[in-house]
Each structure stands twice: as C-alpha cells, then as structure tokens.
Short mmCIF file of N, CA and C in Angstrom, two decimals:
data_model
loop_
_atom_site.label_atom_id
_atom_site.label_comp_id
_atom_site.label_asym_id
_atom_site.label_seq_id
_atom_site.Cartn_x
_atom_site.Cartn_y
_atom_site.Cartn_z
N MET A 1 -6.29 -64.90 -2.93
CA MET A 1 -6.36 -63.47 -2.11
C MET A 1 -7.15 -62.20 -3.16
N THR A 2 -8.25 -61.45 -2.41
CA THR A 2 -8.38 -60.34 -4.20
C THR A 2 -8.59 -59.04 -3.03
N GLN A 3 -7.75 -58.04 -3.22
CA GLN A 3 -7.24 -56.59 -2.91
C GLN A 3 -8.56 -55.80 -3.46
N ALA A 4 -8.78 -55.26 -2.59
CA ALA A 4 -9.39 -54.08 -1.92
C ALA A 4 -9.05 -52.82 -2.70
N VAL A 5 -10.11 -52.95 -3.76
CA VAL A 5 -9.95 -51.35 -4.35
C VAL A 5 -10.64 -50.18 -3.34
N ILE A 6 -9.19 -49.10 -3.62
CA ILE A 6 -9.49 -47.89 -2.82
C ILE A 6 -9.87 -46.86 -3.69
N PRO A 7 -10.99 -46.85 -3.48
CA PRO A 7 -11.15 -45.19 -5.09
C PRO A 7 -10.55 -44.44 -4.08
N ILE A 8 -9.43 -43.52 -5.07
CA ILE A 8 -8.68 -42.58 -5.29
C ILE A 8 -9.61 -41.07 -5.76
N ARG A 9 -9.70 -40.33 -4.37
CA ARG A 9 -10.72 -38.81 -4.97
C ARG A 9 -9.57 -38.08 -5.56
N ALA A 10 -10.11 -37.51 -7.17
CA ALA A 10 -9.72 -36.39 -7.38
C ALA A 10 -9.81 -35.51 -6.47
N ALA A 11 -8.91 -34.05 -6.97
CA ALA A 11 -8.56 -33.22 -5.80
C ALA A 11 -9.82 -32.05 -5.84
N ALA A 12 -10.59 -31.94 -5.60
CA ALA A 12 -11.93 -30.79 -5.22
C ALA A 12 -11.26 -29.67 -6.33
N ALA A 13 -12.16 -29.81 -7.34
CA ALA A 13 -11.52 -28.49 -8.57
C ALA A 13 -12.13 -27.50 -7.43
N PRO A 14 -11.99 -25.51 -7.93
CA PRO A 14 -12.80 -24.87 -6.98
C PRO A 14 -14.01 -24.85 -8.01
N ARG A 15 -14.70 -24.57 -7.20
CA ARG A 15 -16.49 -24.51 -7.66
C ARG A 15 -16.56 -22.72 -7.79
N ALA A 16 -16.91 -22.70 -9.08
CA ALA A 16 -17.19 -21.23 -9.64
C ALA A 16 -17.96 -20.45 -8.25
N SER A 17 -18.78 -20.78 -7.53
CA SER A 17 -19.15 -19.41 -6.41
C SER A 17 -18.04 -19.27 -5.35
N ASP A 18 -17.43 -20.34 -4.94
CA ASP A 18 -16.32 -19.92 -4.58
C ASP A 18 -14.93 -18.98 -5.53
N THR A 19 -15.06 -18.97 -6.00
CA THR A 19 -14.01 -17.92 -7.16
C THR A 19 -14.97 -17.06 -7.44
N LEU A 20 -16.30 -16.65 -7.40
CA LEU A 20 -16.78 -15.81 -7.73
C LEU A 20 -16.83 -15.13 -5.93
N LYS A 21 -16.43 -15.71 -4.92
CA LYS A 21 -17.11 -14.96 -3.48
C LYS A 21 -15.56 -14.80 -3.66
N ARG A 22 -14.21 -15.02 -3.70
CA ARG A 22 -12.73 -14.51 -3.32
C ARG A 22 -12.69 -13.19 -4.52
N ALA A 23 -13.28 -13.23 -5.76
CA ALA A 23 -13.68 -11.84 -6.24
C ALA A 23 -13.74 -11.14 -5.65
N ALA A 24 -15.32 -11.55 -4.82
CA ALA A 24 -15.77 -10.48 -4.53
C ALA A 24 -14.99 -9.73 -2.94
N ALA A 25 -14.50 -10.38 -2.84
CA ALA A 25 -14.00 -10.36 -1.16
C ALA A 25 -12.70 -9.13 -2.24
N TYR A 26 -11.96 -9.79 -3.14
CA TYR A 26 -10.87 -8.96 -3.36
C TYR A 26 -11.17 -7.54 -4.03
N ALA A 27 -12.41 -7.62 -4.16
CA ALA A 27 -13.15 -6.51 -5.08
C ALA A 27 -13.43 -5.17 -3.83
N ALA A 28 -14.15 -5.97 -3.48
CA ALA A 28 -14.77 -5.41 -2.00
C ALA A 28 -13.59 -3.93 -0.77
N ARG A 29 -11.82 -5.06 -1.39
CA ARG A 29 -11.06 -5.02 -0.32
C ARG A 29 -10.32 -3.40 -1.14
N PHE A 30 -10.07 -3.80 -2.17
CA PHE A 30 -9.94 -2.77 -3.20
C PHE A 30 -10.77 -1.82 -3.30
N ALA A 31 -11.54 -1.87 -3.24
CA ALA A 31 -13.08 -0.88 -3.46
C ALA A 31 -12.66 -0.13 -1.98
N ALA A 32 -12.17 -0.54 -0.51
CA ALA A 32 -12.08 0.57 0.33
C ALA A 32 -10.81 0.71 0.55
N LEU A 33 -10.11 0.67 -0.26
CA LEU A 33 -8.57 0.83 0.10
C LEU A 33 -9.17 2.12 -0.94
N GLY A 34 -9.45 1.93 -2.53
CA GLY A 34 -9.69 3.16 -3.13
C GLY A 34 -10.28 4.42 -2.57
N GLY A 35 -11.49 4.38 -1.71
CA GLY A 35 -11.91 5.46 -1.02
C GLY A 35 -11.35 5.90 -0.26
N THR A 36 -11.01 4.72 0.88
CA THR A 36 -10.00 5.33 1.73
C THR A 36 -8.87 6.38 0.98
N TYR A 37 -7.90 5.61 0.36
CA TYR A 37 -6.96 6.52 0.01
C TYR A 37 -7.44 8.22 -1.17
N TYR A 38 -8.78 7.87 -1.78
CA TYR A 38 -9.16 9.47 -2.04
C TYR A 38 -9.56 9.90 -1.24
N VAL A 39 -10.24 9.44 0.11
CA VAL A 39 -10.70 10.50 1.28
C VAL A 39 -9.39 11.13 1.71
N ALA A 40 -8.38 10.29 1.88
CA ALA A 40 -6.95 10.41 2.60
C ALA A 40 -6.43 11.63 2.01
N ALA A 41 -6.04 12.05 0.80
CA ALA A 41 -5.70 12.62 -0.50
C ALA A 41 -6.72 14.37 -0.77
N LYS A 42 -7.87 14.04 -0.43
CA LYS A 42 -8.53 15.00 0.02
C LYS A 42 -8.78 15.72 0.91
N LEU A 43 -8.20 14.53 1.95
CA LEU A 43 -7.91 15.41 3.63
C LEU A 43 -6.69 16.02 3.28
N GLY A 44 -5.37 15.48 2.83
CA GLY A 44 -4.04 16.18 2.33
C GLY A 44 -4.51 17.54 1.20
N LEU A 45 -5.19 17.94 1.04
CA LEU A 45 -5.08 18.95 -0.27
C LEU A 45 -6.20 19.73 0.90
N ALA A 46 -6.44 19.61 2.04
CA ALA A 46 -7.39 20.44 3.62
C ALA A 46 -5.96 20.76 3.44
N PHE A 47 -5.01 19.94 4.15
CA PHE A 47 -3.43 20.85 4.93
C PHE A 47 -2.58 21.40 3.85
N ARG A 48 -3.09 22.45 2.68
CA ARG A 48 -2.19 23.31 2.31
C ARG A 48 -2.55 24.31 2.98
N PHE A 49 -1.21 24.83 2.79
CA PHE A 49 -0.57 26.85 2.84
C PHE A 49 -1.71 27.39 1.60
N GLN A 50 -1.73 28.38 1.87
CA GLN A 50 -2.74 28.89 0.73
C GLN A 50 -2.61 29.47 -0.56
N SER A 51 -0.75 30.05 -0.52
CA SER A 51 -0.62 29.38 -1.99
C SER A 51 0.39 28.31 -2.71
N SER A 52 0.44 27.26 -1.96
CA SER A 52 1.54 26.49 -2.08
C SER A 52 0.48 25.08 -2.57
N GLN A 53 1.38 24.14 -3.28
CA GLN A 53 0.86 23.39 -3.80
C GLN A 53 1.03 21.95 -3.22
N ILE A 54 2.15 22.10 -1.94
CA ILE A 54 2.89 21.25 -1.66
C ILE A 54 1.81 20.72 -0.35
N SER A 55 1.26 19.67 0.35
CA SER A 55 0.63 19.42 1.56
C SER A 55 1.21 19.59 2.75
N VAL A 56 0.77 19.47 4.02
CA VAL A 56 1.93 20.11 4.99
C VAL A 56 2.21 18.60 5.34
N VAL A 57 1.06 17.76 5.52
CA VAL A 57 0.65 16.37 5.84
C VAL A 57 -0.15 15.53 4.43
N TRP A 58 0.39 14.53 4.46
CA TRP A 58 -0.02 14.08 3.17
C TRP A 58 -0.62 12.41 3.63
N VAL A 59 -1.38 12.33 4.17
CA VAL A 59 -2.22 11.38 5.16
C VAL A 59 -2.16 9.94 3.96
N ALA A 60 -2.35 10.23 2.92
CA ALA A 60 -2.70 9.07 1.70
C ALA A 60 -1.64 8.53 1.79
N ASN A 61 -0.25 8.88 1.88
CA ASN A 61 0.49 7.69 2.15
C ASN A 61 0.66 6.89 2.76
N ALA A 62 -0.09 7.45 3.98
CA ALA A 62 0.06 6.13 5.43
C ALA A 62 -0.36 5.57 5.20
N VAL A 63 -1.79 5.19 3.98
CA VAL A 63 -2.98 4.31 3.86
C VAL A 63 -2.27 3.30 2.58
N LEU A 64 -1.31 4.36 1.88
CA LEU A 64 -0.60 3.49 0.49
C LEU A 64 0.25 2.47 1.58
N PHE A 65 1.39 2.69 2.30
CA PHE A 65 2.53 1.76 3.06
C PHE A 65 1.78 0.95 3.73
N ALA A 66 0.14 1.08 4.90
CA ALA A 66 -0.28 0.41 5.34
C ALA A 66 -1.12 -0.78 4.28
N ALA A 67 -1.44 -0.55 3.20
CA ALA A 67 -1.98 -1.38 2.38
C ALA A 67 -0.63 -2.43 1.82
N LEU A 68 0.53 -1.57 1.90
CA LEU A 68 1.40 -2.56 1.06
C LEU A 68 2.13 -3.71 2.38
N VAL A 69 2.11 -2.95 3.71
CA VAL A 69 2.49 -4.58 4.37
C VAL A 69 1.47 -5.20 4.71
N LEU A 70 0.52 -4.83 4.60
CA LEU A 70 -1.04 -6.01 4.70
C LEU A 70 -0.94 -6.56 3.54
N THR A 71 -0.46 -6.44 2.58
CA THR A 71 -0.84 -6.84 1.29
C THR A 71 0.21 -8.08 0.55
N PRO A 72 0.52 -8.93 0.07
CA PRO A 72 1.43 -9.73 0.32
C PRO A 72 2.16 -9.48 -1.21
N ARG A 73 3.21 -9.10 -1.25
CA ARG A 73 3.86 -8.81 -2.83
C ARG A 73 3.71 -9.32 -3.92
N SER A 74 2.74 -10.67 -3.91
CA SER A 74 2.57 -10.34 -5.84
C SER A 74 1.45 -10.05 -5.76
N ARG A 75 0.61 -9.18 -4.79
CA ARG A 75 -0.83 -8.04 -5.74
C ARG A 75 -0.56 -6.92 -5.21
N TRP A 76 0.71 -6.22 -5.09
CA TRP A 76 1.22 -5.33 -4.58
C TRP A 76 0.80 -4.49 -6.19
N TRP A 77 0.76 -4.88 -7.27
CA TRP A 77 0.33 -4.16 -8.36
C TRP A 77 -1.17 -3.88 -8.27
N ALA A 78 -2.06 -4.49 -7.26
CA ALA A 78 -3.07 -4.40 -7.55
C ALA A 78 -3.52 -3.03 -6.90
N VAL A 79 -2.89 -2.73 -5.20
CA VAL A 79 -2.57 -1.76 -4.57
C VAL A 79 -1.87 -0.34 -5.44
N PHE A 80 -0.93 -0.81 -6.43
CA PHE A 80 -0.26 0.68 -6.97
C PHE A 80 -1.59 1.06 -8.08
N VAL A 81 -2.13 -0.08 -8.62
CA VAL A 81 -3.25 0.70 -9.77
C VAL A 81 -4.39 0.92 -9.50
N THR A 82 -4.59 1.14 -7.92
CA THR A 82 -6.28 1.14 -7.20
C THR A 82 -5.84 3.00 -6.73
N THR A 83 -4.48 2.82 -5.65
CA THR A 83 -4.21 4.14 -5.59
C THR A 83 -4.52 5.14 -6.48
N ALA A 84 -3.04 4.60 -7.05
CA ALA A 84 -2.89 5.81 -8.52
C ALA A 84 -4.33 6.44 -9.25
N LEU A 85 -5.20 5.63 -9.69
CA LEU A 85 -6.53 5.62 -9.62
C LEU A 85 -7.08 6.69 -8.59
N ALA A 86 -7.30 6.91 -7.75
CA ALA A 86 -7.68 7.20 -6.47
C ALA A 86 -6.67 8.93 -6.90
N HIS A 87 -5.60 8.43 -6.59
CA HIS A 87 -5.14 9.80 -6.73
C HIS A 87 -5.34 10.84 -7.75
N VAL A 88 -5.44 9.67 -9.04
CA VAL A 88 -5.87 10.50 -10.40
C VAL A 88 -7.41 11.47 -10.34
N ALA A 89 -8.55 10.79 -9.33
CA ALA A 89 -9.26 10.71 -9.06
C ALA A 89 -9.95 11.58 -8.38
N ALA A 90 -8.80 11.97 -7.21
CA ALA A 90 -8.68 13.01 -6.23
C ALA A 90 -7.84 14.70 -6.51
N MET A 91 -7.39 14.40 -7.15
CA MET A 91 -6.56 15.62 -7.61
C MET A 91 -6.41 15.68 -9.23
N GLY A 92 -7.24 14.71 -9.89
CA GLY A 92 -7.13 15.35 -11.76
C GLY A 92 -7.83 16.32 -11.75
N ALA A 93 -9.21 17.14 -10.86
CA ALA A 93 -9.57 18.53 -11.63
C ALA A 93 -8.33 19.09 -11.05
N THR A 94 -7.27 19.62 -10.48
CA THR A 94 -6.14 20.65 -10.11
C THR A 94 -5.50 20.54 -10.70
N THR A 95 -4.17 19.28 -11.22
CA THR A 95 -3.34 18.61 -11.49
C THR A 95 -3.04 18.55 -11.96
N PRO A 96 -2.27 19.43 -13.64
CA PRO A 96 -1.57 18.72 -14.79
C PRO A 96 -0.96 16.89 -14.60
N ALA A 97 -0.96 16.50 -15.20
CA ALA A 97 -1.03 14.89 -16.06
C ALA A 97 0.55 15.50 -14.98
N TRP A 98 1.21 15.76 -16.00
CA TRP A 98 2.69 15.69 -15.79
C TRP A 98 3.31 15.44 -14.21
N ARG A 99 2.19 15.98 -13.76
CA ARG A 99 2.52 16.79 -12.05
C ARG A 99 1.93 15.44 -11.18
N LEU A 100 0.72 15.38 -11.79
CA LEU A 100 0.29 13.81 -11.08
C LEU A 100 0.96 12.34 -11.63
N VAL A 101 1.74 12.22 -13.08
CA VAL A 101 2.92 10.97 -12.93
C VAL A 101 3.71 11.09 -12.05
N TRP A 102 4.02 11.98 -11.46
CA TRP A 102 5.70 11.67 -10.40
C TRP A 102 4.79 12.30 -9.61
N GLN A 103 3.34 12.39 -9.24
CA GLN A 103 2.87 12.22 -7.78
C GLN A 103 2.94 10.62 -7.42
N ILE A 104 2.34 9.87 -8.47
CA ILE A 104 2.42 8.64 -8.00
C ILE A 104 3.43 8.17 -7.77
N ALA A 105 4.74 8.47 -9.24
CA ALA A 105 5.72 8.02 -9.00
C ALA A 105 6.33 7.52 -7.89
N GLY A 106 6.51 8.70 -7.31
CA GLY A 106 7.32 9.32 -6.38
C GLY A 106 6.54 8.44 -4.54
N ASN A 107 5.30 8.71 -5.05
CA ASN A 107 4.67 7.97 -3.61
C ASN A 107 4.71 6.52 -3.74
N SER A 108 4.39 5.75 -4.33
CA SER A 108 4.51 4.56 -4.69
C SER A 108 6.44 4.52 -5.06
N LEU A 109 7.09 4.48 -5.26
CA LEU A 109 8.51 3.72 -4.91
C LEU A 109 9.07 4.13 -3.33
N PHE A 110 8.33 5.60 -2.59
CA PHE A 110 8.90 5.58 -1.83
C PHE A 110 8.11 4.60 -0.34
N MET A 111 6.80 4.75 -0.87
CA MET A 111 6.48 3.57 0.44
C MET A 111 6.39 2.31 0.31
N SER A 112 6.73 2.35 -1.25
CA SER A 112 7.25 0.85 -1.20
C SER A 112 9.19 0.55 -0.93
N ALA A 113 9.28 1.15 -1.10
CA ALA A 113 10.78 0.68 -0.06
C ALA A 113 10.77 1.09 1.50
N ALA A 114 9.69 1.31 1.48
CA ALA A 114 9.48 2.08 3.11
C ALA A 114 9.28 0.33 3.49
N ALA A 115 8.01 -0.17 3.28
CA ALA A 115 7.56 -1.25 3.00
C ALA A 115 7.96 -2.86 3.26
N LEU A 116 8.95 -2.36 2.07
CA LEU A 116 10.02 -3.68 1.99
C LEU A 116 10.86 -3.44 2.80
N LEU A 117 11.36 -2.45 3.51
CA LEU A 117 12.36 -2.46 4.16
C LEU A 117 11.65 -2.56 5.87
N LEU A 118 10.66 -2.52 6.36
CA LEU A 118 9.89 -2.78 6.73
C LEU A 118 9.53 -4.28 7.18
N ARG A 119 9.22 -5.09 6.17
CA ARG A 119 9.72 -6.50 5.77
C ARG A 119 10.50 -6.80 5.88
N ARG A 120 11.62 -6.36 5.61
CA ARG A 120 12.95 -7.29 5.64
C ARG A 120 13.52 -6.97 7.21
N TYR A 121 13.60 -6.06 7.80
CA TYR A 121 13.48 -5.51 9.45
C TYR A 121 12.68 -5.53 10.04
N GLY A 122 11.60 -6.15 9.89
CA GLY A 122 10.80 -5.08 11.29
C GLY A 122 10.47 -7.10 11.84
N ASP A 123 10.20 -7.81 10.87
CA ASP A 123 10.06 -9.20 11.28
C ASP A 123 8.49 -8.95 11.60
N LEU A 124 8.17 -9.21 10.57
CA LEU A 124 6.18 -9.21 10.42
C LEU A 124 5.97 -10.58 10.73
N PRO A 125 4.97 -10.50 11.68
CA PRO A 125 3.99 -9.49 11.78
C PRO A 125 4.48 -8.76 13.33
N LEU A 126 4.05 -7.36 13.10
CA LEU A 126 4.52 -6.64 14.42
C LEU A 126 3.89 -6.85 15.29
N ARG A 127 4.30 -7.01 16.55
CA ARG A 127 3.85 -7.41 17.09
C ARG A 127 4.70 -6.54 18.71
N PHE A 128 5.64 -5.94 18.25
CA PHE A 128 6.12 -4.79 19.42
C PHE A 128 6.62 -5.82 20.42
N GLU A 129 7.14 -6.55 20.81
CA GLU A 129 7.51 -8.04 21.41
C GLU A 129 9.02 -7.67 22.16
N SER A 130 10.19 -6.97 20.59
CA SER A 130 11.45 -6.85 21.62
C SER A 130 11.49 -5.83 20.62
N ARG A 131 12.63 -4.74 21.90
CA ARG A 131 13.57 -3.62 20.86
C ARG A 131 13.20 -3.57 19.38
N ARG A 132 13.99 -4.48 18.99
CA ARG A 132 14.98 -4.77 17.10
C ARG A 132 13.19 -4.68 17.10
N GLN A 133 12.08 -5.01 16.57
CA GLN A 133 11.24 -4.62 16.23
C GLN A 133 10.74 -2.75 16.41
N VAL A 134 10.52 -2.97 17.62
CA VAL A 134 9.89 -1.62 17.55
C VAL A 134 10.89 -0.39 17.26
N PHE A 135 12.54 -0.38 17.30
CA PHE A 135 13.68 0.25 16.83
C PHE A 135 13.11 0.06 15.17
N ALA A 136 12.57 -0.94 14.57
CA ALA A 136 12.95 -1.28 13.40
C ALA A 136 11.70 -0.09 12.82
N TYR A 137 10.88 -0.95 13.60
CA TYR A 137 9.73 0.09 13.03
C TYR A 137 9.90 2.25 13.10
N VAL A 138 10.42 2.17 14.17
CA VAL A 138 10.46 4.06 14.42
C VAL A 138 11.29 4.37 13.57
N ALA A 139 12.45 3.48 13.38
CA ALA A 139 13.48 4.34 12.14
C ALA A 139 13.34 4.16 10.85
N ILE A 140 11.91 3.00 10.72
CA ILE A 140 11.61 3.00 9.23
C ILE A 140 10.58 3.83 8.68
N SER A 141 9.39 4.21 9.98
CA SER A 141 8.51 4.40 9.88
C SER A 141 8.62 6.23 9.95
N VAL A 142 9.93 6.87 10.44
CA VAL A 142 10.87 8.19 10.84
C VAL A 142 10.88 8.39 9.07
N GLY A 143 12.38 7.22 9.45
CA GLY A 143 13.43 8.03 8.14
C GLY A 143 13.02 7.67 6.70
N VAL A 144 12.22 7.38 5.98
CA VAL A 144 11.43 7.30 5.00
C VAL A 144 10.76 8.88 4.56
N PRO A 145 9.68 8.89 5.48
CA PRO A 145 8.92 10.08 5.41
C PRO A 145 9.52 10.65 5.58
N ALA A 146 10.91 11.30 6.10
CA ALA A 146 11.50 12.44 6.42
C ALA A 146 12.58 12.73 4.89
N VAL A 147 13.25 11.24 4.44
CA VAL A 147 13.70 11.25 3.31
C VAL A 147 12.57 11.93 1.84
N PHE A 148 11.51 11.58 1.96
CA PHE A 148 10.65 11.97 1.10
C PHE A 148 10.22 13.02 1.16
N ALA A 149 9.86 13.79 2.23
CA ALA A 149 9.63 15.29 2.59
C ALA A 149 10.73 16.13 1.94
N LEU A 150 12.46 15.82 2.36
CA LEU A 150 12.91 16.52 1.78
C LEU A 150 13.44 16.23 0.15
N THR A 151 12.85 15.02 -0.36
CA THR A 151 13.02 15.35 -1.78
C THR A 151 11.84 15.74 -2.79
N MET A 152 10.98 15.11 -2.65
CA MET A 152 9.88 15.46 -3.30
C MET A 152 9.55 16.47 -3.80
N PRO A 153 9.41 17.60 -2.74
CA PRO A 153 8.73 19.35 -2.93
C PRO A 153 9.77 19.81 -4.10
N SER A 154 10.94 19.63 -4.26
CA SER A 154 11.76 19.87 -4.69
C SER A 154 11.75 19.62 -6.16
N PHE A 155 11.28 18.62 -6.17
CA PHE A 155 10.35 18.25 -7.84
C PHE A 155 9.31 19.13 -7.93
#
C-alpha cells in the first residue's frame, strides 16, 4: 500500500507590496494625527488671555488622549513622537526650548495616565452600556484634566 504524499505549504511570506501598503497606512494615520494636533495647538494658542502664556482650553490634549486610547500600547511611542513634533512646530517660534520640553513631558504624562486609567477601568471598547463604563469615563476624563489644570500652570 502506498501512502499519498500531501504537500505542505510553507507559510506565505508577506509580500513587499503588502508591507509597503501597511507602512503607507501607518504613515497616513500619523500624518493625520500630527496635522490634527498642530491645528488643535494653534487653536489652543488662540484661547489665551492677552497677557498670559497659558491657554484657557488646550484642545491638543484631547487629540493626544484620543490617539492614545485608539492606538495599541506598543505604538504609543509613535504617537508621542508625532505629537511632540507637531507641538514644536506649532509653538516653537514663540516658546523657549525649556518650556517646550516640560510642556511635551507634562502633556504626555497626564494624557498617558488618563488613557491607562481608562483602559484599566473603562472596559474598552467604550459603548456606554453600563453605569460603570459611563462613570469611569466621566470620572477619568474630568478628573485627570482637573489635576492637570491645577498642576501644570504652576510650572
């Protein structure tokens, strides 16, 4: 009795075109993030009092927070690099380098804390189907910016 030989296919290696398409998609997403953060930072600069360096509303942190919530943690470094470059582009002409560094560090620290807390207690993806999810979202999205607003201007 002869045995039939069944050919075993090797796992298909990703083609270069697939890798290129994936890289282009990531580049487009991060370019959109950078552009959105830049516009939000410019909008935040418009919400300053005439004699103040501090904005009343900093919309750019909402963009950073949303990007962190929607991006896997393994790619957060790319979000931080993209938003840091957009922050420097938006504020670099009018802000000293030392202030840019602490602004970027503070924004990154507080928004990553908010995203981590929301991931931990918000049961992502958010569908607002339970009181727990709604309460966690409201408490984190109001509480962390409140702490941020009280601490950052003092620096």
